[in-house]
Tab-separated table of C-alpha atoms and ligand atoms in Angstrom:
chain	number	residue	atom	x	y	z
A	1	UNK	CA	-162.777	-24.358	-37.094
A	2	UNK	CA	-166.241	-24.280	-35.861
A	3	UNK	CA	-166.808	-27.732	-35.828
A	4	UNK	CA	-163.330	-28.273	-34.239
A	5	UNK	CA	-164.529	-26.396	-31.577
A	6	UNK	CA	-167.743	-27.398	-31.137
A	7	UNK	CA	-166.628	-31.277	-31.332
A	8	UNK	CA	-164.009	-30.555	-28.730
A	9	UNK	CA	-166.620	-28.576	-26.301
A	10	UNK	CA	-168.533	-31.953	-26.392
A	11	UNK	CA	-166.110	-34.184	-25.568
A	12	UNK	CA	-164.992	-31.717	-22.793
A	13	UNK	CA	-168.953	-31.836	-21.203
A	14	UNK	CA	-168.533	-36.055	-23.034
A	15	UNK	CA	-165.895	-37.179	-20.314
A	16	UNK	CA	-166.757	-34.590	-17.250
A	17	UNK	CA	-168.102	-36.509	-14.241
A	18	UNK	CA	-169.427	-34.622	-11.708
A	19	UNK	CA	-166.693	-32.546	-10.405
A	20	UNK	CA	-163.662	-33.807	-12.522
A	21	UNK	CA	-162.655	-35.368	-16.427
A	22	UNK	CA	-161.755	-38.658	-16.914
A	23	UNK	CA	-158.879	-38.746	-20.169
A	24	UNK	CA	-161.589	-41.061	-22.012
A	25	UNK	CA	-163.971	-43.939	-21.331
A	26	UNK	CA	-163.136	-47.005	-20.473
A	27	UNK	CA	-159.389	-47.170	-21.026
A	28	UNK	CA	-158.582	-44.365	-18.731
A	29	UNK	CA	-162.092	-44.411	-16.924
A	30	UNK	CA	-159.988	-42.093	-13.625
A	31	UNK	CA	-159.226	-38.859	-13.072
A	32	UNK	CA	-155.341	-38.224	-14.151
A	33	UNK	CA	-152.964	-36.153	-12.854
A	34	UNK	CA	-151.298	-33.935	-15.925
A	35	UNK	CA	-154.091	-34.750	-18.116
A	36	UNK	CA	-155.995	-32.975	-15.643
A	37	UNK	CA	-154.074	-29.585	-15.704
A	38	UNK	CA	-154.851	-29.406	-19.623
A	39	UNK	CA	-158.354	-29.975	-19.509
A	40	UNK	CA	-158.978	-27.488	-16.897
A	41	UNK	CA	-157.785	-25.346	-18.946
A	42	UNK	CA	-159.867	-26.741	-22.108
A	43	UNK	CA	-162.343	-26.274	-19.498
A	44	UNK	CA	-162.097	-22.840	-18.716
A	45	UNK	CA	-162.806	-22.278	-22.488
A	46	UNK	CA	-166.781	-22.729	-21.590
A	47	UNK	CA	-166.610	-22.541	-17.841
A	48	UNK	CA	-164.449	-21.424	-15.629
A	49	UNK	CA	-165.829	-22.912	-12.670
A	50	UNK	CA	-165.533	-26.913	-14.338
A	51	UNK	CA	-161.736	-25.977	-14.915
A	52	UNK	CA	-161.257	-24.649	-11.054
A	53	UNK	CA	-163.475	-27.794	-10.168
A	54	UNK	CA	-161.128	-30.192	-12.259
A	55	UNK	CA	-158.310	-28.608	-10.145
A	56	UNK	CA	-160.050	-28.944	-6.712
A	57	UNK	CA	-160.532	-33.138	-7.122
A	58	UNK	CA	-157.197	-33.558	-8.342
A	59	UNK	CA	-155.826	-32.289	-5.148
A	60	UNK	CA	-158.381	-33.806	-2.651
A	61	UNK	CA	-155.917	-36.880	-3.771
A	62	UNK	CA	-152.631	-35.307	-2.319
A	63	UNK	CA	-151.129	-36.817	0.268
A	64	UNK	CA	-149.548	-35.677	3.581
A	65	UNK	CA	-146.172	-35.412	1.612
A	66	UNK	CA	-147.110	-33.510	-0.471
A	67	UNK	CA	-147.051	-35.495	-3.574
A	68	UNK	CA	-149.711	-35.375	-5.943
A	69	UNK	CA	-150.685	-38.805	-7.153
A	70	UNK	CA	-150.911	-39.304	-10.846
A	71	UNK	CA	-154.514	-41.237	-11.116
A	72	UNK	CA	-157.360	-40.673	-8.588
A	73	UNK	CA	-159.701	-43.627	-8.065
A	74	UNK	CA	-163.124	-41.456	-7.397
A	75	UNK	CA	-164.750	-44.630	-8.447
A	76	UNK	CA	-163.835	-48.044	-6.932
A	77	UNK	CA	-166.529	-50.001	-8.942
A	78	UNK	CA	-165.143	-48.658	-12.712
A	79	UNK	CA	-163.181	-52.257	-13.754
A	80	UNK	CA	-161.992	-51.980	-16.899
A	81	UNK	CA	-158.931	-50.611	-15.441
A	82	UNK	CA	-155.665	-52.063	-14.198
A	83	UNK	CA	-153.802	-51.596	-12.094
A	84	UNK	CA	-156.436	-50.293	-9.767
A	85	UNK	CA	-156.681	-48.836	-6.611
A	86	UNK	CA	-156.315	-52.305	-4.917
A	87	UNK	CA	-153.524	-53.054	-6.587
A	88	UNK	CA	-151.813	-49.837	-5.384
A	89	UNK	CA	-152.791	-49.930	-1.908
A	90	UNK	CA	-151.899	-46.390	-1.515
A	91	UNK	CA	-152.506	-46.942	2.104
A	92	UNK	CA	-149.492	-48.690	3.002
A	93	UNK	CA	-148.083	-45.106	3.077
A	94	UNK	CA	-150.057	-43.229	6.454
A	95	UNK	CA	-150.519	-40.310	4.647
A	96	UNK	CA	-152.355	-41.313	1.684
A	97	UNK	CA	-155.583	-40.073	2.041
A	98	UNK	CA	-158.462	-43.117	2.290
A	99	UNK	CA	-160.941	-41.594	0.222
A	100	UNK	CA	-159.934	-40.991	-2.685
A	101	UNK	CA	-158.149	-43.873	-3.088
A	102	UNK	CA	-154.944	-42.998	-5.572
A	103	UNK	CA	-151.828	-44.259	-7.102
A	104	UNK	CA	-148.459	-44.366	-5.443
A	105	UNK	CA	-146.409	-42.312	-8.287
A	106	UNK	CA	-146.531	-38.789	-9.493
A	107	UNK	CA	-146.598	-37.383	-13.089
A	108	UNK	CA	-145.560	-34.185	-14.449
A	109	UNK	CA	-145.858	-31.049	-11.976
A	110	UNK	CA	-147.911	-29.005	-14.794
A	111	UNK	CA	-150.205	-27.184	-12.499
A	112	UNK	CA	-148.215	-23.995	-11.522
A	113	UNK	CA	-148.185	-23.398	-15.348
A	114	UNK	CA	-152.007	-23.892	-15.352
A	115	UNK	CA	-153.102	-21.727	-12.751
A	116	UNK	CA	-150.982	-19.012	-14.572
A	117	UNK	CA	-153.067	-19.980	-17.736
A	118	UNK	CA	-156.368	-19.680	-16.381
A	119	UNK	CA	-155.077	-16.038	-14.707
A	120	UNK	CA	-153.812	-14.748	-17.989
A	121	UNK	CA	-157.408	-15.430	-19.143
A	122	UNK	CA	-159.023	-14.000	-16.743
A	123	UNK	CA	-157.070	-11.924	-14.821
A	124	UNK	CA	-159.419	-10.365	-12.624
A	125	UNK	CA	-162.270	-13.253	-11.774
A	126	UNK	CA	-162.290	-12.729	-8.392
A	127	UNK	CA	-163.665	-16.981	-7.537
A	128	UNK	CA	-160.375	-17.589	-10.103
A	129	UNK	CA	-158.720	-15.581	-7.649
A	130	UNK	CA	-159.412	-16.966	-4.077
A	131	UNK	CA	-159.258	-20.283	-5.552
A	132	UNK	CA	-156.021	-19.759	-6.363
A	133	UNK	CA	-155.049	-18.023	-3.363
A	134	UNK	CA	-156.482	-21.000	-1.820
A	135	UNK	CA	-154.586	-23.843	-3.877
A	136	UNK	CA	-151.212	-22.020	-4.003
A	137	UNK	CA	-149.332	-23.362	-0.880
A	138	UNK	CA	-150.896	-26.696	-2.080
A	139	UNK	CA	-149.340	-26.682	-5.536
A	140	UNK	CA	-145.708	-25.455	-3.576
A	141	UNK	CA	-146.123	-28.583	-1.163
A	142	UNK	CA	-146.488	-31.149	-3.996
A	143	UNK	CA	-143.044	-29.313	-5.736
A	144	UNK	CA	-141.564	-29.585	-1.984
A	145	UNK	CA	-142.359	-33.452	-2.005
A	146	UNK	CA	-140.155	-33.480	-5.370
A	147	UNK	CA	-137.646	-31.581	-4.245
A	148	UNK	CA	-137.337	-32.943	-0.845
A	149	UNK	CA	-137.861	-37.161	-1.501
A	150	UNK	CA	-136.661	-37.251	-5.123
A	151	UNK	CA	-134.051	-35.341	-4.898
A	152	UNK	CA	-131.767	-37.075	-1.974
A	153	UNK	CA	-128.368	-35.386	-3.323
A	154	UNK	CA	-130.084	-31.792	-3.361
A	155	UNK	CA	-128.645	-31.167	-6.843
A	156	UNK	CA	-132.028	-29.236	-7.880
A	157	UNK	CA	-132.842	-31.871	-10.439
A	158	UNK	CA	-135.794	-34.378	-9.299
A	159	UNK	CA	-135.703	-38.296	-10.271
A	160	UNK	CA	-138.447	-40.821	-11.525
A	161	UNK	CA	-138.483	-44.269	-10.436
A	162	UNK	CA	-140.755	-45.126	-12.887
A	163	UNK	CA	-141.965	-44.185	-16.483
A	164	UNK	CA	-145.692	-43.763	-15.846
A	165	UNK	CA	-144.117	-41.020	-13.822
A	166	UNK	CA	-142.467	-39.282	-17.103
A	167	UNK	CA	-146.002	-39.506	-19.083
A	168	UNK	CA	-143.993	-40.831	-21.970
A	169	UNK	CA	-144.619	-44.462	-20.616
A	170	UNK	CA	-142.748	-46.538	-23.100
A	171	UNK	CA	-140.334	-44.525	-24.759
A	172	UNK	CA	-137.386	-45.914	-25.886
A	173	UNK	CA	-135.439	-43.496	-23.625
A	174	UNK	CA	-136.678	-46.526	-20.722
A	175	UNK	CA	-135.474	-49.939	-22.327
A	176	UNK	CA	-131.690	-49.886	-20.859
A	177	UNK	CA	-133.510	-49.182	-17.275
A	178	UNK	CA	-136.278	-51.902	-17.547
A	179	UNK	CA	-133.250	-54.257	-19.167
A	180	UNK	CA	-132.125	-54.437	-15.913
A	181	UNK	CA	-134.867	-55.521	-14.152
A	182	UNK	CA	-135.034	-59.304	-14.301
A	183	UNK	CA	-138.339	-60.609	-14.085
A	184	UNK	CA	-138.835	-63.754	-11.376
A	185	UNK	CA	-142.325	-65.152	-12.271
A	186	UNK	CA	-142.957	-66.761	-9.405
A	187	UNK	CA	-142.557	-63.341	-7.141
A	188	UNK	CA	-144.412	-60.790	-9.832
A	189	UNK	CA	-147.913	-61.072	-8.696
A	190	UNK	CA	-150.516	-62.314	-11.509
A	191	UNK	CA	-152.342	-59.814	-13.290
A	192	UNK	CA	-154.488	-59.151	-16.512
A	193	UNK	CA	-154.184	-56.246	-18.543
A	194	UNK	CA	-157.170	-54.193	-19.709
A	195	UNK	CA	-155.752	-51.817	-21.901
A	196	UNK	CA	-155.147	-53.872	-25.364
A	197	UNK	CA	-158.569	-55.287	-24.853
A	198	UNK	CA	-159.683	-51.653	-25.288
A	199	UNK	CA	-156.879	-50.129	-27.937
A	200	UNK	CA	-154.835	-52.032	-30.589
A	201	UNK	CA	-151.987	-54.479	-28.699
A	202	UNK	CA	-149.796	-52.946	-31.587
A	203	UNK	CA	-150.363	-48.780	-30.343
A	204	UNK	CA	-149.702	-49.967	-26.795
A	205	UNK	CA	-146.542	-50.616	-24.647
A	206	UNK	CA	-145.756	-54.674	-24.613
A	207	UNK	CA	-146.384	-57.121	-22.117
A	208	UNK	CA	-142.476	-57.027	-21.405
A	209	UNK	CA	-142.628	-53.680	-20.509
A	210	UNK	CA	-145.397	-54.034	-18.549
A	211	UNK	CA	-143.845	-56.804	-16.489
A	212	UNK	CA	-141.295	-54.358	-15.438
A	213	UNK	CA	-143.952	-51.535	-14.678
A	214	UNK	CA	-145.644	-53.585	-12.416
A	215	UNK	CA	-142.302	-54.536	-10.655
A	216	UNK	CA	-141.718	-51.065	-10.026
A	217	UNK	CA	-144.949	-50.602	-8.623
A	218	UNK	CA	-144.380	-53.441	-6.480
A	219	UNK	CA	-140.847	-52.024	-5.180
A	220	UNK	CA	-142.594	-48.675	-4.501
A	221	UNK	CA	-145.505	-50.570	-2.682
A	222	UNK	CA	-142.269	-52.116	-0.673
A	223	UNK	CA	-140.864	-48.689	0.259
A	224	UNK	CA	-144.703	-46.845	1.451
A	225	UNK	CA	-144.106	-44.929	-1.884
A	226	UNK	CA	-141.807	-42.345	0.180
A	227	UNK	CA	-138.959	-44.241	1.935
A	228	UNK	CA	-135.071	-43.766	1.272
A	229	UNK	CA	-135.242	-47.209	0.085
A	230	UNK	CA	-136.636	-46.285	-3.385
A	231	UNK	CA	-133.516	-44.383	-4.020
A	232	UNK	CA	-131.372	-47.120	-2.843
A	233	UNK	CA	-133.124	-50.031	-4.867
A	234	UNK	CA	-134.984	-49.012	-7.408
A	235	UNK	CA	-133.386	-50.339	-10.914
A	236	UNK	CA	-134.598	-47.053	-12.634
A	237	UNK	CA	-133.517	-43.894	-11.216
A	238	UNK	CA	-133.841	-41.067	-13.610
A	239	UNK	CA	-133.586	-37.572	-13.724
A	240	UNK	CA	-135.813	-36.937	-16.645
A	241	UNK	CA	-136.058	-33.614	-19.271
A	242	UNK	CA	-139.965	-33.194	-19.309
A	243	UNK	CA	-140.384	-33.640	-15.125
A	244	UNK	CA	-137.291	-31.163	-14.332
A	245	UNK	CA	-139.093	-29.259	-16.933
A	246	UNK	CA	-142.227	-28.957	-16.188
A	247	UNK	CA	-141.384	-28.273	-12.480
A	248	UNK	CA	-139.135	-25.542	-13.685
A	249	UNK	CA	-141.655	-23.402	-15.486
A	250	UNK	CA	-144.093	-24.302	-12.728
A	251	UNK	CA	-141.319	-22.908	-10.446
A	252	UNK	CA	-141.813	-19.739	-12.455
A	253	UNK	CA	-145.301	-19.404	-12.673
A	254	UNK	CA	-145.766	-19.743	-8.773
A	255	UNK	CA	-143.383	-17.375	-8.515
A	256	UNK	CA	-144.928	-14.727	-10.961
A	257	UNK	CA	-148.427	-15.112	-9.174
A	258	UNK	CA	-146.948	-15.285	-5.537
A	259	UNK	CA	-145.802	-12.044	-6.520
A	260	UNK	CA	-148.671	-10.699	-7.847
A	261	UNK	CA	-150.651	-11.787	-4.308
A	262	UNK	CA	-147.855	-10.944	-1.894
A	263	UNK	CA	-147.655	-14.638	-0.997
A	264	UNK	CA	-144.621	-16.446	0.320
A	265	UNK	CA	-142.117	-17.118	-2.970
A	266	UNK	CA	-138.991	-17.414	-0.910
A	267	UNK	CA	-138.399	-21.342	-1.250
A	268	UNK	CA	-139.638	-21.326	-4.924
A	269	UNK	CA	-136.816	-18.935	-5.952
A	270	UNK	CA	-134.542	-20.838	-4.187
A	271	UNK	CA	-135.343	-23.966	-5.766
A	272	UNK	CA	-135.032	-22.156	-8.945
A	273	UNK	CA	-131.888	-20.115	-8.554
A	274	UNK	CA	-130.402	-24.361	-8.314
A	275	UNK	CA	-132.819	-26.008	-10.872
A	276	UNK	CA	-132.194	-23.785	-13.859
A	277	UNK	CA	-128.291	-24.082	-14.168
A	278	UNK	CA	-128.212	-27.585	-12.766
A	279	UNK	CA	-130.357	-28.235	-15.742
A	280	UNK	CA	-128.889	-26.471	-18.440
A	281	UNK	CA	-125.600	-27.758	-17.819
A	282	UNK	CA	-126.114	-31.234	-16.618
A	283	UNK	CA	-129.219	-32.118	-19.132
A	284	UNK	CA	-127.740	-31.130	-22.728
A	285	UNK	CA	-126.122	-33.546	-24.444
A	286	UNK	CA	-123.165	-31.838	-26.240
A	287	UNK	CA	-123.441	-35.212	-28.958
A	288	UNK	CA	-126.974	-34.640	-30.102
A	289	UNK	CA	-127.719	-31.095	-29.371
A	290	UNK	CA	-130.599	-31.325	-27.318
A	291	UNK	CA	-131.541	-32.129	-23.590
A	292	UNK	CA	-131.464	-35.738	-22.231
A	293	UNK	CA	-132.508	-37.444	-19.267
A	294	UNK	CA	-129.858	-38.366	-16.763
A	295	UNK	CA	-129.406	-42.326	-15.838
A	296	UNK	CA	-128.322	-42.098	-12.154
A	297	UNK	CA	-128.261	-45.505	-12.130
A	298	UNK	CA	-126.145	-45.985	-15.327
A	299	UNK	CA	-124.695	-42.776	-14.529
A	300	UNK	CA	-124.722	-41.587	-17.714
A	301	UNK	CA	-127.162	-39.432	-20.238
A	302	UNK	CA	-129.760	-41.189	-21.961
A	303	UNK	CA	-128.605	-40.636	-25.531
A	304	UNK	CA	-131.626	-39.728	-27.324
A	305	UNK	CA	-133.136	-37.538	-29.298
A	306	UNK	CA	-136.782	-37.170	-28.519
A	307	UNK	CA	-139.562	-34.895	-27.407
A	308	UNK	CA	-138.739	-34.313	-23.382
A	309	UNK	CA	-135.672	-32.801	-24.879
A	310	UNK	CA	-137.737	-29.842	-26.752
A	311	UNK	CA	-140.020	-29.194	-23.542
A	312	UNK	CA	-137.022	-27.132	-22.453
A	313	UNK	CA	-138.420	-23.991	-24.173
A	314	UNK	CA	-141.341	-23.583	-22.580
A	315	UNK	CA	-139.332	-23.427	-19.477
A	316	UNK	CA	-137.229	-21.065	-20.441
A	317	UNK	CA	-134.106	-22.809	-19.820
A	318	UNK	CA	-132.034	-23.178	-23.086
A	319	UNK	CA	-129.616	-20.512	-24.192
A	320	UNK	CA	-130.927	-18.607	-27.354
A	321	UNK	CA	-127.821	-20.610	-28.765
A	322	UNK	CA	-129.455	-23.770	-27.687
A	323	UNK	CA	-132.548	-22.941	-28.871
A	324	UNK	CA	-132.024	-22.516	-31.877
A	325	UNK	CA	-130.359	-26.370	-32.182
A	326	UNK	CA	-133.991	-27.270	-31.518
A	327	UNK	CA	-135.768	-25.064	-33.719
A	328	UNK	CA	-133.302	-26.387	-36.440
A	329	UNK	CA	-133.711	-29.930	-35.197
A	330	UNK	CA	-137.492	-29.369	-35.426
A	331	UNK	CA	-137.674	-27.352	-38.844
A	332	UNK	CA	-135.693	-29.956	-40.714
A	333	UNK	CA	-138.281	-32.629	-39.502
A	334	UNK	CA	-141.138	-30.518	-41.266
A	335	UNK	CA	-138.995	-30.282	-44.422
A	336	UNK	CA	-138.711	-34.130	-44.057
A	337	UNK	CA	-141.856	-35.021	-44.417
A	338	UNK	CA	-143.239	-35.191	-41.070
A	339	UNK	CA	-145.892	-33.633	-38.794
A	340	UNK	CA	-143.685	-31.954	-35.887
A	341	UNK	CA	-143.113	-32.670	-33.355
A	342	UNK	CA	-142.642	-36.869	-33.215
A	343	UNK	CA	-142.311	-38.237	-29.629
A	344	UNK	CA	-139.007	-39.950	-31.015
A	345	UNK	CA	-136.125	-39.745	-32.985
A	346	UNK	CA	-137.303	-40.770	-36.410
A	347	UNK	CA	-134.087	-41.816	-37.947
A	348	UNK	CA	-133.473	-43.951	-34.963
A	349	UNK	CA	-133.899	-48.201	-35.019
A	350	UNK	CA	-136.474	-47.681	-32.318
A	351	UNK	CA	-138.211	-45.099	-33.682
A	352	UNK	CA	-141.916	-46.805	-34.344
A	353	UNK	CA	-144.563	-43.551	-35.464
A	354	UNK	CA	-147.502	-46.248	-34.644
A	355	UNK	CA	-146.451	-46.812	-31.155
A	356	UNK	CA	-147.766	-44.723	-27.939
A	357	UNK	CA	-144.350	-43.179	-26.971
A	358	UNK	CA	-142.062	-44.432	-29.531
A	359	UNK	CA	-143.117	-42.052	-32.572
A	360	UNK	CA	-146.552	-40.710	-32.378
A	361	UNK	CA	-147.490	-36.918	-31.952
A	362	UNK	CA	-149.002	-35.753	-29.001
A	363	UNK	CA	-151.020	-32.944	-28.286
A	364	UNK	CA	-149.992	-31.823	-25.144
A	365	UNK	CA	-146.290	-31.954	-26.112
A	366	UNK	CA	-147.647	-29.692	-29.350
A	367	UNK	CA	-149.325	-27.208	-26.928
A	368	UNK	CA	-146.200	-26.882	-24.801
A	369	UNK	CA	-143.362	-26.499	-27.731
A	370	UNK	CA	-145.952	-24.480	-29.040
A	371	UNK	CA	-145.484	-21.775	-26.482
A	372	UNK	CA	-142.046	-22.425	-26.067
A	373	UNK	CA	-140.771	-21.716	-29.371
A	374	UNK	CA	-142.803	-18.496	-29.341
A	375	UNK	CA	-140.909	-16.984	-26.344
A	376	UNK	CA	-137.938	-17.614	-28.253
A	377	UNK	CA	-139.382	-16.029	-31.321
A	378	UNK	CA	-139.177	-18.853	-33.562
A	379	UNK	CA	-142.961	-17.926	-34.576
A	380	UNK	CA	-142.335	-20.209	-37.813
A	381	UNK	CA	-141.860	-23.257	-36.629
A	382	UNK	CA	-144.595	-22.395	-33.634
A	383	UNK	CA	-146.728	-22.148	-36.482
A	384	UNK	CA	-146.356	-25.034	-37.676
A	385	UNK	CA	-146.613	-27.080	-34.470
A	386	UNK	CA	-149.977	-25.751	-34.215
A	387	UNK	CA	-151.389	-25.822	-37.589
A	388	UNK	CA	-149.811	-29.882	-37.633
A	389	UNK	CA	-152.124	-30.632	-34.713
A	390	UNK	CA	-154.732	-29.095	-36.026
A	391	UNK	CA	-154.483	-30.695	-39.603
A	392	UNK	CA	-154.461	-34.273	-37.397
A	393	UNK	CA	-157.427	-33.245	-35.837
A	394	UNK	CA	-159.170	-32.182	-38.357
A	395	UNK	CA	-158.546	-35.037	-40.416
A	396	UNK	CA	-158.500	-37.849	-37.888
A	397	UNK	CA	-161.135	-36.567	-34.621
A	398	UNK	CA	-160.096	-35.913	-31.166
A	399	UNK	CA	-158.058	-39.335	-30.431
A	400	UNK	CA	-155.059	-39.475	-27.877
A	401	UNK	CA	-151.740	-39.341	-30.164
A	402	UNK	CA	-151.498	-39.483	-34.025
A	403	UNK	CA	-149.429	-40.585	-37.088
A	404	UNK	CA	-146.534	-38.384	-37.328
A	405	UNK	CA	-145.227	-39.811	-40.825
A	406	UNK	CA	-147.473	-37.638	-43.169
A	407	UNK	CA	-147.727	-40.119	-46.344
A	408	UNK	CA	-148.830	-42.603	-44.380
A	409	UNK	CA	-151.417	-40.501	-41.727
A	410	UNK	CA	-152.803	-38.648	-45.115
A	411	UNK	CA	-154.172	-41.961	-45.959
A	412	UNK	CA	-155.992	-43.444	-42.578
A	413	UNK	CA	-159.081	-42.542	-41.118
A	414	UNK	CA	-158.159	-42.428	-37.405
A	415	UNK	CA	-155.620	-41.634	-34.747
A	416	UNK	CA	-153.833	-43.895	-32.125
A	417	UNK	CA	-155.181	-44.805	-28.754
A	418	UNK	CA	-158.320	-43.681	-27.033
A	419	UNK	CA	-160.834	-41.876	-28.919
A	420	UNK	CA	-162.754	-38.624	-27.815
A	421	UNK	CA	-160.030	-37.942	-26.021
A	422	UNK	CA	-159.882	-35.188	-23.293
A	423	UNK	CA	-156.686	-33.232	-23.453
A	424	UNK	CA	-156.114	-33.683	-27.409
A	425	UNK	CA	-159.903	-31.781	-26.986
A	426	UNK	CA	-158.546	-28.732	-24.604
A	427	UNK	CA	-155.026	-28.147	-26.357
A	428	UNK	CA	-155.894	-28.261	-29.352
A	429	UNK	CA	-159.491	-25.764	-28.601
A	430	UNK	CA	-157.120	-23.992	-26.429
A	431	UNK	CA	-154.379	-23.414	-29.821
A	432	UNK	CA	-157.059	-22.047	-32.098
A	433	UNK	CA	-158.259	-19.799	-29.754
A	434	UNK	CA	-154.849	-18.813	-28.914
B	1	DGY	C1	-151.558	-46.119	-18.728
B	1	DGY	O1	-152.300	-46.770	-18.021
B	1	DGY	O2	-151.241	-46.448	-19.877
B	1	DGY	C2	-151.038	-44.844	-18.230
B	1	DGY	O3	-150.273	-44.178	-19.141
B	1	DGY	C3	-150.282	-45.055	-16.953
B	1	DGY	O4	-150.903	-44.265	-16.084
């Protein structure tokens, strides 16, 4: 364990750039936007004031809306890179800031449940505490943005328009969406993708998908990343388990430290009095016993079974009843044979354990069901969510997802994806000294 820990407090210091972490060299050479809220808290592990710092650059990125972008371009000469910052032109919407330069999308709203994090630790720092004082009505304005542009109908759940926006980039949950988009060659601009020069074309999303990302990125680039028209165009329109999720128990934790500070809470419960039912009822799927993203498009549930689904106990938001579906769904996948918890169904056609969001393990999903299945009480299978990370870790370095069959990751010498990898460093430091 001292090694782990050692190794994982180098690639912390490894990938730190003056004033914020970049996920890992070369292929993700930016600062990110939910990969950002774990390391900080990695972060705080050796220094508290590198994890408030992380915090700080992220949000010199947010724009006048409110919305917090989900890469931040601090450099504009890193090229090994796409789509970047050019390619975004953030700027076509007035209120993205000019320096730094960002994306046009959001990603998960984890940093409400961070800022509670680094408080629990260290409850009475007092630069923790003006700095949070000081961030707080930022973090509520990027949840307003959500609630207020993605969430036209006011039904308290937010949409994505596209999956970069989920984190879970090219999970299976996605291919009925993208079907729909129909590529025209001659009006997708030309571009060259750098990530399979970097990491293996086979643990990446194909080129078809990413066709269809860079439509949508075109379409919001169309609509100044904020406009009505989105809602009304965009091909993919989904309400997704891991977003409504994560917003939810960053609802929560605003709402626990507002109180704590006497600061203004009163649209945070509101939003959560709405978001909690909405999605309890609307988001589990009756069929597979487990929450599922929402196709407003389709206008139907995504039918899957897969990891968003299980990021519902860490908010808080299943029924004990509910619950314990998952915990059952999770502890027969142990008995199976697998490391817990797979980003996919495994029994499904689609399911592919090599890869990115079609099989693998990742370690920021394992820190989060982590936690949730201990506020349940299911302290087992929490158990085993950790010690499964840690075994991967252990075995295979610090790299960005893993093998999550075990006969075949028991034989191979590395993970999936980026190596030295920043949050697979800070989740899993931040699980053995949990
Ligand atoms: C990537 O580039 O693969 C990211 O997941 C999208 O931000």
């Amino acid at each position: 364990m001292e090694n782990l820990v050692e190794d994982a407090k180098r690639i912390l210091n490894l990938n730190w750039k003056d004033g914020f972490t970049i996920p890992t060299n070369k292929l993700y050479p930016f600062q990110w936007n939910w990969d950002s809220g774990f390391t900080s808290i990695g972060h705080s592990h050796f220094d508290l004031d590198f994890a408030i710092r992380e915090l700080q650059s992220l949000f010199s990125g947010q724009w006048e809306n409110g919305m917090l972008p989900h890469i931040i371009f601090h450099s504009e000469n890193e090229k090994t890179y796409f789509p970047n910052f050019e390619f975004w032109n953030s700027n076509v919407n007035l209120g993205a800031p000019q320096k730094p330069k960002s994306s046009g999308i959001t990603q998960p709203a984890v940093h409400g449940f961070v800022l509670e994090n680094l408080l629990e630790k260290f409850p009475d720092d007092e630069k923790l505490i003006a700095f949070v004082k000081d961030i707080f009505p930022k973090v509520v304005k990027s949840h307003r943005f959500l609630y207020t542009y993605r969430d036209p109908k006011r039904e308290g759940l937010m949409f994505i328009f596209h999956p970069w926006e989920s984190g879970r980039d090219n999970s299976p949950l996605w291919d009925e969406s993208l079907d729909r988009i129909v590529i025209n060659p001659d009006e997708l601009p030309k571009y060259e993708r750098r990530d399979t020069s970097i990491a293996p074309s086979d643990e990446r999303p194909t080129s078809y998908e990413y066709d269809r990302y860079v439509y949508l990125l075109q379409l919001g680039k169309k609509n100044k990343y904020d406009e009505q028209g989105i809602f009304e165009e965009s091909p993919f329109l989904v309400q997704d388990t891991l977003m409504n999720a994560a917003l939810i128990k960053s609802n929560q934790s605003l709402i626990n430290i507002g109180k704590r500070f006497g600061l203004d809470i009163g649209e945070l419960e509101e939003w959560q009095q709405q978001s909690v039912p909405r999605f309890q009822e609307k988001l589990w799927n009756t069929d597979l016993q487990t929450f599922t993203p929402f196709d407003i498009r389709g206008g139907h549930h995504i039918s899957f079974k897969e990891i968003g689904g299980l990021s519902a106990l860490y908010a808080e938001i299943p029924t004990q009843e509910q619950a314990k579906q998952l915990n059952d769904y999770l502890s027969s996948l142990h008995e199976r044979g697998f490391y817990i918890c797979p980003s996919f169904d495994v029994d499904s056609p689609l399911f592919d354990s090599k890869r990115y969001w079609r099989g693998p393990i990742w370690p920021q999903m394992n820190w989060m069901i982590y936690h949730g299945l201990n506020k349940y009480d299911f302290d087992k299978t929490a158990e085993i969510v950790k010690s499964d990370l840690i075994e991967l870790v252990s075995m295979h370095g610090y790299y960005e997802y893993f093998e999550s069959q075990k006969s075949l990751a028991k034989n191979m010498t590395s993970g999936y994806g980026g190596g030295d990898f920043s949050w697979t460093a800070a989740c899993t430091l931040d699980l053995i000294k949990t």
